[in-house]
């Protein structure tokens, strides 16, 4: 088994960043729609900044909850593999 694999925390941050990027993409689409309809840019940017911080926090929590069972199963399979090979 290679010991240089990424840690759980690194994986969790990667998934969180993917979630945050998807939220930012949706915000960009919303900005394009709202700017075409005469919405104030400054107000949107402040709201988008606050929403991005909230999305990062929520994404971190969700990714931890979603990835924990996978990590536990990976550890069980790794232990089982070591037991079979020895």
Coordinates of C-alpha atoms in Angstrom, one line a residue:
X1 CA 0.0 0.0 0.0
X2 CA 1.4 3.4 -0.9
X3 CA 1.8 5.7 2.0
X4 CA 2.0 8.9 0.0
X5 CA -1.7 9.2 -0.7
X6 CA -3.5 12.4 0.1
X7 CA -5.0 12.8 3.5
X8 CA -8.7 12.9 4.3
X9 CA -8.5 16.6 5.0
X10 CA -7.0 17.3 1.6
X11 CA -9.7 15.4 -0.1
X12 CA -12.4 17.2 1.9
X13 CA -11.0 20.6 1.0
X14 CA -10.9 19.6 -2.7
X15 CA -14.5 18.5 -2.6
X16 CA -15.4 21.7 -0.8
X17 CA -13.7 23.8 -3.4
X18 CA -15.5 22.0 -6.2
X19 CA -18.8 22.8 -4.4
X20 CA -17.8 26.4 -3.9
X21 CA -16.9 26.7 -7.6
X22 CA -20.3 25.4 -8.6
X23 CA -22.0 28.0 -6.4
X24 CA -19.8 30.7 -7.9
X25 CA -20.7 29.6 -11.4
X26 CA -24.4 29.8 -10.5
X27 CA -23.8 33.3 -9.0
X28 CA -22.1 34.4 -12.2
X29 CA -25.1 33.2 -14.3
X30 CA -27.4 35.1 -11.9
X31 CA -25.2 38.2 -12.1
X32 CA -25.5 38.1 -15.9
X33 CA -29.2 37.8 -15.7
X34 CA -29.6 40.5 -13.1
X35 CA -27.3 43.0 -14.8
X36 CA -29.3 42.6 -18.0
X37 CA -32.4 43.6 -16.1
X38 CA -30.9 46.7 -14.4
X39 CA -29.7 45.3 -11.0
X40 CA -27.1 47.2 -8.9
X41 CA -23.6 45.7 -9.2
X42 CA -22.3 46.7 -5.8
X43 CA -25.2 45.2 -3.9
X44 CA -24.9 42.0 -5.8
X45 CA -21.1 41.7 -5.1
X46 CA -21.5 42.2 -1.4
X47 CA -24.3 39.6 -1.3
X48 CA -22.3 37.2 -3.4
X49 CA -19.2 37.6 -1.1
X50 CA -21.3 36.7 2.0
X51 CA -23.0 33.9 0.1
X52 CA -19.6 32.5 -1.0
X53 CA -18.3 32.4 2.6
X54 CA -21.5 30.6 3.7
X55 CA -21.2 28.2 0.7
X56 CA -17.6 27.3 1.7
X57 CA -18.6 26.6 5.3
X58 CA -21.6 24.5 4.2
X59 CA -19.6 22.7 1.6
X60 CA -17.0 21.8 4.1
X61 CA -19.6 20.3 6.5
X62 CA -21.4 18.5 3.7
X63 CA -18.3 17.0 2.2
X64 CA -17.2 15.7 5.6
X65 CA -20.6 14.1 6.1
X66 CA -20.6 12.6 2.6
X67 CA -17.0 11.4 2.6
X68 CA -16.7 9.9 6.1
X69 CA -18.5 6.6 5.2
X70 CA -16.3 6.3 2.1
X71 CA -13.1 6.8 4.2
X72 CA -14.3 4.2 6.8
X73 CA -15.1 1.7 4.1
X74 CA -11.6 2.3 2.5
X75 CA -10.0 1.7 5.9
X76 CA -11.9 -1.6 6.4
X77 CA -11.0 -2.8 2.9
X78 CA -7.3 -1.9 3.5
X79 CA -7.4 -3.8 6.8
X80 CA -9.1 -6.8 5.1
X81 CA -6.5 -6.8 2.3
X82 CA -3.6 -6.7 4.8
X83 CA -5.2 -9.6 6.7
X84 CA -5.7 -11.7 3.6
X85 CA -2.2 -11.1 2.3
X86 CA -0.5 -12.0 5.7

